[in-house]
Short mmCIF file of C-alpha atoms in Angstrom, two decimals:
data_model
loop_
_atom_site.label_atom_id
_atom_site.label_comp_id
_atom_site.label_asym_id
_atom_site.label_seq_id
_atom_site.Cartn_x
_atom_site.Cartn_y
_atom_site.Cartn_z
CA MET A 1 -14.40 11.82 -23.74
CA LEU A 2 -13.89 9.39 -20.90
CA ARG A 3 -10.45 10.57 -20.08
CA TRP A 4 -11.62 14.26 -20.22
CA LEU A 5 -14.24 13.52 -17.66
CA ILE A 6 -11.81 11.62 -15.45
CA GLY A 7 -9.28 14.39 -15.74
CA GLY A 8 -11.67 16.92 -14.05
CA GLY A 9 -12.60 19.16 -17.01
CA ARG A 10 -11.14 21.11 -19.94
CA GLU A 11 -8.04 23.19 -19.48
CA PRO A 12 -8.18 27.01 -20.10
CA GLN A 13 -8.08 27.51 -23.85
CA GLY A 14 -4.73 29.38 -23.81
CA LEU A 15 -2.90 26.72 -22.02
CA ALA A 16 -4.46 23.96 -24.19
CA GLU A 17 -3.20 25.66 -27.25
CA LYS A 18 0.37 25.97 -25.95
CA SER A 19 0.58 22.46 -24.53
CA PRO A 20 -1.81 20.15 -26.47
CA LEU A 21 -2.08 16.62 -25.24
CA GLN A 22 -0.35 14.40 -27.64
CA THR A 23 -2.48 11.60 -29.14
CA ILE A 24 -2.00 8.41 -31.12
CA GLY A 25 -4.33 6.50 -33.37
CA GLU A 26 -5.51 2.93 -33.17
CA GLU A 27 -2.51 1.73 -35.29
CA GLN A 28 0.10 1.56 -32.54
CA THR A 29 2.73 -0.31 -34.44
CA GLN A 30 5.47 0.26 -31.71
CA ASN A 31 3.12 -0.72 -28.90
CA PRO A 32 3.52 -4.46 -28.22
CA TYR A 33 0.92 -4.66 -25.31
CA THR A 34 -2.09 -5.70 -27.34
CA GLU A 35 -3.63 -8.30 -25.06
CA LEU A 36 -4.84 -7.89 -21.54
CA LEU A 37 -6.04 -10.01 -18.46
CA VAL A 38 -8.25 -8.27 -15.90
CA LEU A 39 -7.52 -9.50 -12.39
CA LYS A 40 -10.22 -9.17 -9.70
CA ALA A 41 -9.68 -9.61 -5.98
CA HIS A 42 -9.69 -6.21 -4.19
CA HIS A 43 -12.76 -4.43 -2.94
CA ASP A 44 -11.24 -0.92 -2.94
CA ILE A 45 -8.49 1.25 -4.44
CA VAL A 46 -5.35 -0.89 -5.39
CA ARG A 47 -2.46 1.49 -4.61
CA PHE A 48 0.66 -0.68 -4.43
CA LEU A 49 2.46 -3.42 -6.51
CA VAL A 50 5.62 -5.15 -5.45
CA GLN A 51 7.55 -7.79 -7.31
CA LEU A 52 8.39 -10.90 -5.34
CA ASP A 53 10.44 -12.78 -8.02
CA ASP A 54 10.53 -13.32 -11.74
CA TYR A 55 6.98 -14.55 -11.95
CA ARG A 56 5.12 -13.36 -8.90
CA PHE A 57 3.98 -10.15 -7.51
CA ALA A 58 1.83 -8.74 -4.65
CA SER A 59 -0.95 -6.14 -4.63
CA ALA A 60 -2.19 -4.08 -1.74
CA GLY A 61 -4.49 -1.09 -1.25
CA ASP A 62 -7.39 0.55 0.78
CA ASP A 63 -9.20 -2.83 1.58
CA GLY A 64 -6.27 -3.81 3.81
CA ILE A 65 -5.63 -7.14 2.06
CA VAL A 66 -2.53 -8.34 0.18
CA VAL A 67 -2.95 -10.59 -2.88
CA VAL A 68 -0.06 -12.61 -4.49
CA TRP A 69 -0.40 -13.31 -8.11
CA ASN A 70 1.15 -15.25 -10.87
CA ALA A 71 2.41 -12.70 -13.42
CA GLN A 72 2.42 -15.23 -16.21
CA THR A 73 -1.02 -16.64 -15.90
CA GLY A 74 -2.81 -14.07 -13.84
CA GLU A 75 -3.67 -16.67 -11.37
CA LYS A 76 -4.44 -15.63 -7.67
CA LEU A 77 -2.09 -17.56 -5.60
CA LEU A 78 -2.64 -16.19 -2.06
CA GLU A 79 -4.74 -13.68 -0.06
CA LEU A 80 -3.10 -12.21 3.16
CA ASN A 81 -5.35 -10.61 5.64
CA GLY A 82 -4.79 -8.83 8.98
CA HIS A 83 -5.04 -5.10 8.60
CA THR A 84 -8.30 -3.29 9.61
CA GLN A 85 -7.59 -0.05 7.65
CA LYS A 86 -5.91 0.85 4.38
CA ILE A 87 -2.29 -0.35 3.66
CA THR A 88 0.24 2.70 3.29
CA ALA A 89 3.25 0.93 2.36
CA ILE A 90 4.52 -2.60 1.22
CA ILE A 91 8.07 -4.01 0.88
CA THR A 92 9.83 -7.36 0.74
CA LEU A 93 12.49 -8.71 2.97
CA PRO A 94 14.63 -11.19 1.25
CA SER A 95 15.10 -14.63 2.77
CA LEU A 96 18.48 -15.44 4.20
CA GLU A 97 18.40 -18.66 2.14
CA ALA A 98 18.24 -17.88 -1.55
CA CYS A 99 16.71 -21.29 -2.17
CA GLU A 100 13.84 -20.91 0.27
CA GLU A 101 11.51 -18.97 -1.90
CA LYS A 102 8.49 -19.74 0.27
CA ASN A 103 10.09 -18.10 3.25
CA GLN A 104 10.17 -14.51 1.55
CA LEU A 105 8.76 -11.95 4.01
CA ILE A 106 6.22 -9.38 3.00
CA LEU A 107 6.01 -6.39 5.22
CA THR A 108 3.01 -4.04 5.24
CA ALA A 109 2.20 -0.87 7.04
CA SER A 110 -1.24 0.37 7.60
CA ALA A 111 -3.38 3.31 8.73
CA ASP A 112 -4.46 1.09 11.53
CA ARG A 113 -0.92 1.86 13.01
CA THR A 114 0.32 -1.73 12.72
CA VAL A 115 3.04 -3.39 10.76
CA ILE A 116 2.30 -6.94 9.57
CA ILE A 117 4.98 -9.36 8.58
CA SER A 118 3.84 -12.18 6.31
CA LEU A 119 5.82 -15.42 6.02
CA ASN A 120 3.95 -17.07 3.30
CA PRO A 121 1.30 -18.10 3.84
CA GLU A 122 0.71 -17.06 7.45
CA PRO A 123 0.66 -13.36 8.47
CA SER A 124 1.45 -12.28 12.04
CA GLU A 125 1.17 -8.80 13.67
CA ILE A 126 4.56 -7.63 15.02
CA ALA A 127 4.49 -3.98 15.73
CA MET A 128 2.45 -0.88 16.79
CA VAL A 129 3.49 2.17 14.92
CA THR A 130 2.47 5.80 14.66
CA LYS A 131 0.52 7.62 11.98
CA GLY A 132 1.63 7.65 8.37
CA PRO A 133 4.14 4.76 8.41
CA CYS A 134 6.65 3.99 5.66
CA LEU A 135 9.15 1.08 5.41
CA ALA A 136 12.77 0.55 4.31
CA VAL A 137 15.03 -2.47 4.26
CA LEU A 138 18.67 -1.99 5.12
CA ARG A 139 20.38 -5.10 3.59
CA ARG A 140 23.83 -4.25 4.69
CA LEU A 141 22.78 -4.33 8.35
CA ASP A 142 20.07 -6.92 7.86
CA VAL A 143 17.44 -4.76 9.58
CA TRP A 144 14.39 -2.88 8.44
CA LEU A 145 12.94 0.49 9.48
CA SER A 146 9.38 1.71 9.93
CA GLY A 147 8.86 5.58 9.94
CA GLY A 148 5.84 7.61 11.03
CA ASN A 149 5.94 10.19 13.84
CA ASP A 150 9.09 8.11 15.04
CA LEU A 151 11.72 5.94 13.49
CA CYS A 152 11.86 2.30 14.59
CA MET A 153 14.51 -0.29 13.82
CA TRP A 154 13.65 -4.01 13.80
CA ASN A 155 15.57 -7.24 13.19
CA ARG A 156 14.51 -10.45 11.57
CA LYS A 157 13.53 -11.85 14.93
CA LEU A 158 10.91 -9.26 15.14
CA ASP A 159 12.71 -7.40 18.05
CA LEU A 160 12.48 -3.73 18.29
CA LEU A 161 16.14 -2.61 18.41
CA CYS A 162 15.78 1.10 18.71
CA LYS A 163 13.29 3.88 18.44
CA THR A 164 13.52 7.70 18.00
CA SER A 165 10.56 9.82 18.73
CA HIS A 166 9.10 13.25 19.60
CA LEU A 167 8.61 13.79 23.42
CA SER A 168 5.63 11.94 24.81
CA ASP A 169 2.55 13.75 26.17
CA THR A 170 3.55 13.11 29.71
CA GLY A 171 7.04 14.50 29.19
CA LYS A 172 8.59 11.00 29.87
CA LYS A 173 10.80 9.21 27.42
CA SER A 174 10.94 5.45 26.89
CA SER A 175 14.40 3.96 27.54
CA LEU A 176 14.48 3.30 23.65
CA TRP A 177 13.60 6.84 22.83
CA LEU A 178 15.98 9.58 21.96
CA SER A 179 15.31 13.27 22.37
CA VAL A 180 14.69 13.92 18.57
CA ARG A 181 11.81 16.18 18.06
CA PHE A 182 9.94 16.43 14.77
CA TYR A 183 7.76 19.24 13.73
CA SER A 184 4.21 18.95 14.83
CA MET A 185 1.88 17.55 12.12
CA ASN A 186 4.88 16.16 10.21
CA TRP A 187 6.06 12.52 9.99
CA ILE A 188 8.52 10.49 8.10
CA SER A 189 7.16 10.27 4.44
CA ALA A 190 10.15 8.53 2.87
CA LEU A 191 13.24 6.69 3.82
CA ILE A 192 16.44 5.54 1.92
CA GLU A 193 19.64 3.95 2.87
CA ILE A 194 22.97 5.67 2.18
CA PRO A 195 26.59 4.82 3.11
CA LYS A 196 28.33 4.98 6.44
CA ASN A 197 25.24 3.22 8.15
CA CYS A 198 23.15 6.21 7.68
CA VAL A 199 19.61 6.73 6.31
CA VAL A 200 17.90 9.78 5.07
CA ALA A 201 14.32 10.63 6.32
CA ALA A 202 11.93 13.07 4.47
CA VAL A 203 10.00 14.99 7.18
CA GLY A 204 7.92 17.82 5.75
CA LYS A 205 10.35 20.08 3.85
CA GLU A 206 13.50 18.81 5.75
CA LEU A 207 15.83 15.98 5.24
CA ILE A 208 17.17 14.38 8.30
CA ILE A 209 20.27 12.32 8.25
CA PHE A 210 20.30 9.48 10.92
CA ARG A 211 23.27 7.28 11.76
CA LEU A 212 22.66 3.71 12.99
CA VAL A 213 25.13 2.80 15.58
CA ALA A 214 25.62 -1.03 16.19
CA PRO A 215 26.06 -2.37 19.73
CA THR A 216 29.62 -2.48 21.16
CA GLU A 217 31.08 -4.04 24.30
CA GLY A 218 30.35 -0.94 26.22
CA SER A 219 26.85 -0.31 25.01
CA LEU A 220 23.54 -2.03 25.77
CA GLY A 221 22.12 -2.10 22.20
CA TRP A 222 21.55 -0.23 18.94
CA ASP A 223 21.39 3.55 18.89
CA ILE A 224 20.03 6.11 16.32
CA LEU A 225 21.78 9.49 16.19
CA GLU A 226 20.64 12.46 14.38
CA VAL A 227 23.68 13.79 12.36
CA LYS A 228 22.29 16.53 10.17
CA ARG A 229 19.28 18.42 8.88
CA LEU A 230 19.23 19.67 5.29
CA LEU A 231 16.83 22.62 4.92
CA ASP A 232 17.19 23.56 1.21
CA HIS A 233 13.69 22.70 0.11
CA GLN A 234 10.91 25.35 0.32
CA ASP A 235 8.01 23.07 0.56
CA ASN A 236 7.15 19.41 1.44
CA ILE A 237 9.29 16.70 -0.04
CA LEU A 238 7.20 14.18 -2.06
CA SER A 239 9.94 12.07 -3.67
CA LEU A 240 13.17 10.63 -2.31
CA VAL A 241 15.40 8.05 -4.13
CA ASN A 242 18.84 6.88 -4.68
CA VAL A 243 19.89 7.33 -8.24
CA ASN A 244 23.35 5.73 -8.15
CA ASP A 245 26.46 5.12 -5.80
CA LEU A 246 27.23 8.82 -5.68
CA SER A 247 23.84 10.69 -5.47
CA PHE A 248 20.30 10.71 -4.12
CA VAL A 249 17.57 12.94 -5.37
CA THR A 250 14.57 14.72 -3.93
CA GLY A 251 11.58 16.50 -5.38
CA SER A 252 9.06 18.73 -3.62
CA HIS A 253 5.51 19.97 -3.90
CA VAL A 254 6.49 23.14 -5.73
CA GLY A 255 8.68 21.62 -8.29
CA GLU A 256 12.11 21.73 -6.79
CA LEU A 257 14.61 19.10 -7.90
CA ILE A 258 17.68 18.66 -5.78
CA ILE A 259 20.58 16.24 -6.37
CA TRP A 260 22.66 15.50 -3.36
CA ASP A 261 26.13 13.99 -2.76
CA ILE A 262 25.60 10.69 -1.00
CA LEU A 263 28.69 10.86 1.09
CA ASP A 264 28.82 14.51 2.35
CA TRP A 265 25.16 15.37 1.74
CA THR A 266 26.03 18.54 -0.06
CA VAL A 267 24.04 19.84 -3.04
CA GLN A 268 25.39 18.78 -6.31
CA ALA A 269 22.77 20.42 -8.65
CA CYS A 270 19.27 21.90 -8.23
CA GLU A 271 16.47 23.20 -10.39
CA HIS A 272 13.83 25.33 -8.96
CA ASN A 273 10.33 26.40 -10.10
CA PHE A 274 8.47 28.09 -7.18
CA TRP A 275 4.73 28.33 -7.74
CA ASP A 276 3.56 31.86 -7.90
CA PRO A 277 -0.23 32.13 -7.29
CA SER A 278 -0.47 35.58 -8.89
CA PRO A 279 -0.66 36.01 -12.79
CA GLN A 280 2.19 38.02 -14.07
CA LEU A 281 2.30 40.49 -17.11
CA ASP A 282 5.44 40.79 -19.20
CA THR A 283 6.49 43.84 -21.23
CA GLN A 284 4.56 42.68 -24.21
CA GLN A 285 1.34 42.52 -22.12
CA GLU A 286 1.36 38.62 -22.54
CA ILE A 287 -0.86 37.10 -19.73
CA LYS A 288 0.83 34.01 -18.11
CA LEU A 289 -1.70 31.51 -16.89
CA CYS A 290 -1.44 30.65 -13.20
CA GLN A 291 -0.61 27.03 -12.27
CA LYS A 292 -2.11 25.14 -9.31
CA PRO A 293 0.48 23.82 -6.82
CA ASN A 294 -0.08 20.19 -7.87
CA ASP A 295 0.61 21.16 -11.55
CA VAL A 296 4.27 21.44 -10.61
CA SER A 297 4.60 18.80 -7.87
CA ILE A 298 7.29 16.14 -8.40
CA HIS A 299 5.40 12.90 -7.72
CA HIS A 300 7.85 10.41 -8.81
CA PHE A 301 11.35 9.57 -10.17
CA THR A 302 12.91 6.85 -12.15
CA TRP A 303 16.51 6.81 -13.51
CA ASP A 304 19.22 5.12 -15.46
CA GLU A 305 22.98 5.63 -15.83
CA GLU A 306 22.53 8.94 -17.67
CA ASN A 307 19.32 10.61 -16.78
CA ILE A 308 16.70 11.13 -14.17
CA PHE A 309 13.13 10.87 -15.48
CA VAL A 310 10.78 13.15 -13.48
CA ALA A 311 7.01 13.13 -13.27
CA VAL A 312 6.00 16.69 -12.66
CA GLY A 313 2.44 17.66 -12.57
CA ARG A 314 0.90 16.36 -15.80
CA GLY A 315 4.29 16.33 -17.55
CA LEU A 316 7.41 14.27 -18.01
CA TYR A 317 10.88 15.73 -17.96
CA VAL A 318 14.30 14.18 -18.63
CA TYR A 319 17.12 15.59 -16.51
CA ASN A 320 20.72 14.60 -17.57
CA LEU A 321 23.01 13.91 -14.73
CA GLN A 322 26.27 14.93 -16.53
CA MET A 323 24.93 18.04 -18.16
CA LYS A 324 22.81 18.99 -15.07
CA ARG A 325 19.91 20.32 -17.06
CA VAL A 326 16.76 19.20 -18.85
CA ILE A 327 17.30 17.49 -22.17
CA ALA A 328 13.79 16.57 -23.12
CA CYS A 329 10.31 17.18 -21.89
CA GLN A 330 6.57 16.53 -22.57
CA LYS A 331 4.83 19.31 -20.81
CA THR A 332 1.33 17.74 -20.99
CA ALA A 333 1.87 14.04 -21.08
CA HIS A 334 -1.50 13.25 -19.45
CA ASP A 335 -4.81 15.04 -18.73
CA SER A 336 -4.07 14.76 -15.05
CA SER A 337 -1.14 14.42 -12.52
CA VAL A 338 1.40 11.72 -13.48
CA LEU A 339 1.64 9.32 -10.47
CA HIS A 340 4.29 6.85 -11.53
CA VAL A 341 7.02 6.65 -14.18
CA ALA A 342 9.47 3.83 -15.19
CA LYS A 343 12.28 3.21 -17.66
CA LEU A 344 11.75 0.44 -20.25
CA PRO A 345 14.40 -1.08 -22.50
CA ASN A 346 15.27 0.52 -25.86
CA ARG A 347 15.00 4.12 -24.65
CA GLN A 348 11.43 3.85 -23.74
CA LEU A 349 9.45 5.26 -20.88
CA ILE A 350 6.22 4.42 -19.35
CA SER A 351 3.83 6.67 -17.30
CA CYS A 352 0.46 6.36 -15.54
CA SER A 353 -1.85 9.07 -14.44
CA GLU A 354 -5.03 10.13 -12.38
CA ASP A 355 -6.77 10.37 -15.64
CA GLY A 356 -6.78 6.47 -15.98
CA SER A 357 -4.35 6.29 -18.74
CA VAL A 358 -0.98 4.36 -19.21
CA ARG A 359 1.28 5.76 -21.95
CA ILE A 360 4.51 4.62 -23.56
CA TRP A 361 7.08 7.12 -24.64
CA GLU A 362 10.35 6.85 -26.75
CA LEU A 363 13.25 9.20 -26.14
CA ARG A 364 14.36 10.35 -29.59
CA GLU A 365 17.11 12.66 -30.60
CA LYS A 366 15.87 15.92 -31.87
CA GLN A 367 16.88 17.12 -35.29
CA GLN A 368 17.24 21.00 -34.74
CA LEU A 369 17.45 23.63 -37.43
CA ALA A 370 17.72 26.33 -34.73
CA ALA A 371 18.42 26.26 -31.06
CA GLU A 372 15.41 26.08 -28.79
CA PRO A 373 16.23 27.83 -25.60
CA VAL A 374 15.13 26.35 -22.33
CA PRO A 375 13.88 29.19 -20.06
CA THR A 376 15.66 29.79 -16.83
CA GLY A 377 14.18 27.84 -13.79
CA PHE A 378 13.55 24.18 -13.88
CA PHE A 379 10.14 24.12 -15.53
CA ASN A 380 9.54 27.69 -16.63
CA MET A 381 8.68 26.20 -20.02
CA TRP A 382 5.22 25.38 -18.32
CA GLY A 383 4.29 29.13 -19.34
CA PHE A 384 4.24 30.94 -15.97
CA GLY A 385 6.76 33.42 -14.79
CA ARG A 386 8.84 35.70 -16.81
CA VAL A 387 10.85 34.29 -19.57
CA ASN A 388 14.22 35.94 -20.34
CA LYS A 389 13.87 37.60 -23.71
CA GLN A 390 16.89 39.80 -23.77
CA ALA A 391 17.97 40.37 -27.30
CA SER A 392 21.61 40.24 -26.26
CA HIS A 393 21.29 36.64 -24.98
CA PRO A 394 24.36 34.81 -26.36
CA VAL A 395 23.74 32.22 -29.20
CA LYS A 396 26.25 29.92 -27.38
CA LYS A 397 24.13 30.06 -24.24
CA GLN A 398 20.98 29.16 -26.30
CA GLN A 399 22.75 26.29 -27.94
CA GLU A 400 23.84 25.03 -24.35
CA ASN A 401 20.17 25.17 -23.22
CA ALA A 402 18.67 23.64 -26.35
CA ILE A 403 16.25 20.73 -26.06
CA LEU A 404 18.26 17.80 -27.44
CA PHE A 405 15.68 15.13 -27.34
CA SER A 406 11.99 14.59 -27.59
CA LEU A 407 9.56 12.28 -25.99
CA GLU A 408 7.23 10.68 -28.60
CA LEU A 409 4.12 8.81 -27.82
CA ILE A 410 4.28 5.34 -29.10
CA GLY A 411 1.61 3.57 -27.08
CA ASP A 412 -1.69 4.31 -25.17
CA LEU A 413 -2.99 1.67 -23.03
CA ILE A 414 -6.82 2.03 -22.41
CA GLY A 415 -8.38 -0.30 -19.84
CA HIS A 416 -8.90 1.36 -16.54
CA SER A 417 -11.91 3.56 -15.67
CA SER A 418 -10.18 5.51 -12.88
CA SER A 419 -6.70 6.81 -11.64
CA VAL A 420 -3.81 4.30 -12.36
CA GLU A 421 -1.77 4.34 -9.09
CA MET A 422 1.32 2.47 -10.33
CA PHE A 423 2.67 -0.45 -12.35
CA LEU A 424 5.28 -3.04 -12.64
CA TYR A 425 7.38 -4.19 -15.65
CA PHE A 426 8.12 -7.83 -16.07
CA GLU A 427 10.65 -8.51 -18.98
CA ASP A 428 8.97 -11.97 -19.82
CA HIS A 429 5.49 -11.33 -18.69
CA GLY A 430 4.51 -7.72 -19.54
CA LEU A 431 3.13 -4.95 -17.61
CA VAL A 432 0.90 -4.96 -14.45
CA THR A 433 -1.10 -1.94 -13.62
CA CYS A 434 -3.30 -1.28 -10.50
CA SER A 435 -6.10 1.40 -10.22
CA ALA A 436 -8.71 3.15 -8.14
CA ASP A 437 -11.30 1.10 -10.05
CA HIS A 438 -10.24 -1.93 -7.74
CA LEU A 439 -8.78 -3.79 -10.75
CA ILE A 440 -5.45 -5.02 -11.74
CA ILE A 441 -4.66 -5.42 -15.37
CA LEU A 442 -1.93 -7.60 -16.81
CA TRP A 443 -0.97 -6.34 -20.12
CA LYS A 444 0.64 -8.85 -22.48
CA ASN A 445 2.89 -8.77 -25.54
CA GLY A 446 0.43 -9.91 -28.16
CA GLU A 447 2.96 -11.21 -30.64
CA ARG A 448 4.88 -13.11 -27.96
CA GLU A 449 1.68 -14.69 -26.45
CA SER A 450 0.51 -15.64 -29.96
CA GLY A 451 3.88 -17.36 -30.56
CA LEU A 452 3.68 -19.16 -27.19
CA ARG A 453 0.11 -20.48 -28.03
CA SER A 454 1.27 -21.77 -31.30
CA LEU A 455 4.12 -23.49 -29.73
CA LYS A 456 1.89 -25.20 -27.08
CA LEU A 457 -0.43 -26.30 -29.83
CA PHE A 458 2.23 -27.85 -31.82
CA GLN A 459 3.68 -29.60 -28.77
CA LYS A 460 0.23 -30.94 -27.95
CA LEU A 461 -0.20 -32.15 -31.54
CA GLU A 462 3.19 -33.86 -31.43
CA GLU A 463 2.51 -35.57 -28.08
CA ASN A 464 -0.81 -36.99 -29.47
CA GLY A 465 0.69 -38.06 -32.72
CA ASP A 466 -1.64 -35.63 -34.65
CA LEU A 467 1.09 -33.57 -36.11
CA TYR A 468 2.67 -36.42 -38.16
CA LEU A 469 -0.87 -37.61 -39.15
CA ALA A 470 -1.63 -34.22 -40.54
CA VAL A 471 1.64 -34.06 -42.51
#
């Protein structure tokens, strides 16, 4: 009942019957996370988690503070203040000296239009930026970027190397500005590094390729050149990630998935599912339920060598890079939109949602008695739009489009009372989740923790001599 209330109400009966939410009982034998620690330090929505090393992580959110935690014990190690409004991005800038762990830099961008750099434990303000900043580190060039209404490049000495922007209100351009003009009301929402000293910026429904030009003998400093604009998306781009050395991938508000060549920026593969606000009626008078735009929005990606795991609306989809098609799906993985997804070992997947749930899935090969065709279009299996029902559809084509795997629910982690924004996975220390309920939960492997406690007890008994006395 709690999750139904958080999710915003019951779905229309027809859709609920076609795409029931998969449930699991209390006996979750494949779910190792049976213990939890609740961590309290924030006073507003906790939106971001970033791993600092093998045992530390940082959290940030709408209260404008950054908290550093011990992932093993849940101990609060440090609190960093400085922002006056909510934090919109957080990244780490590795130290030049690998041994200097304490000198690791934490960069945060905020709605107060500042970027703060924190050299543990002291933060210092270094930049004024424009609305909607995002951050990216370019390790090959040893610089970092901030993006909003403009694109700024910085070095480790906190010097502004170069800046691109729209034209100023007075019509004058700073000596560091280029005449790159972004559409009004749009700003850079995501940045990634690609080869040839280039970056890709998501600006509304466009991708803009910029090349970073290092200073030469004849130039005064760095330069940023706009190289190309990619206009293949029909709506705003919500997700942008590198998936391997050959490709990067984007996802949009209307469910478009496009895989791009990382060297020549051409489209390698695409799947489209445009939202149609009007109900459609097929030849058998079957009413197709209308979907809201956010029901097909691609919120997040994760990947491995073979697949891209896509969070689409309330569902999860597995897209195979070699086959260039969907090989598994869970159309209704959660009651509300899936916000974050990550790959775990042993063909497992974890997802979290606006409904407050965290769920663990296992990718299993599907035993098929008959081919199950995937309708044309990326996610037409949602149940809207016309499905090709031609009787002459070749059997071979059905077999090629058959769903080969299934996503089976093996764990349901109940602990948060509001939207779960994201999570981190530590191989040795479990899962960390953050939520709109202001809490962070550290989920522990119960069997592992029990073994560690027993080991510590025996070690203590041995140190005190009580172990031999008992024997």
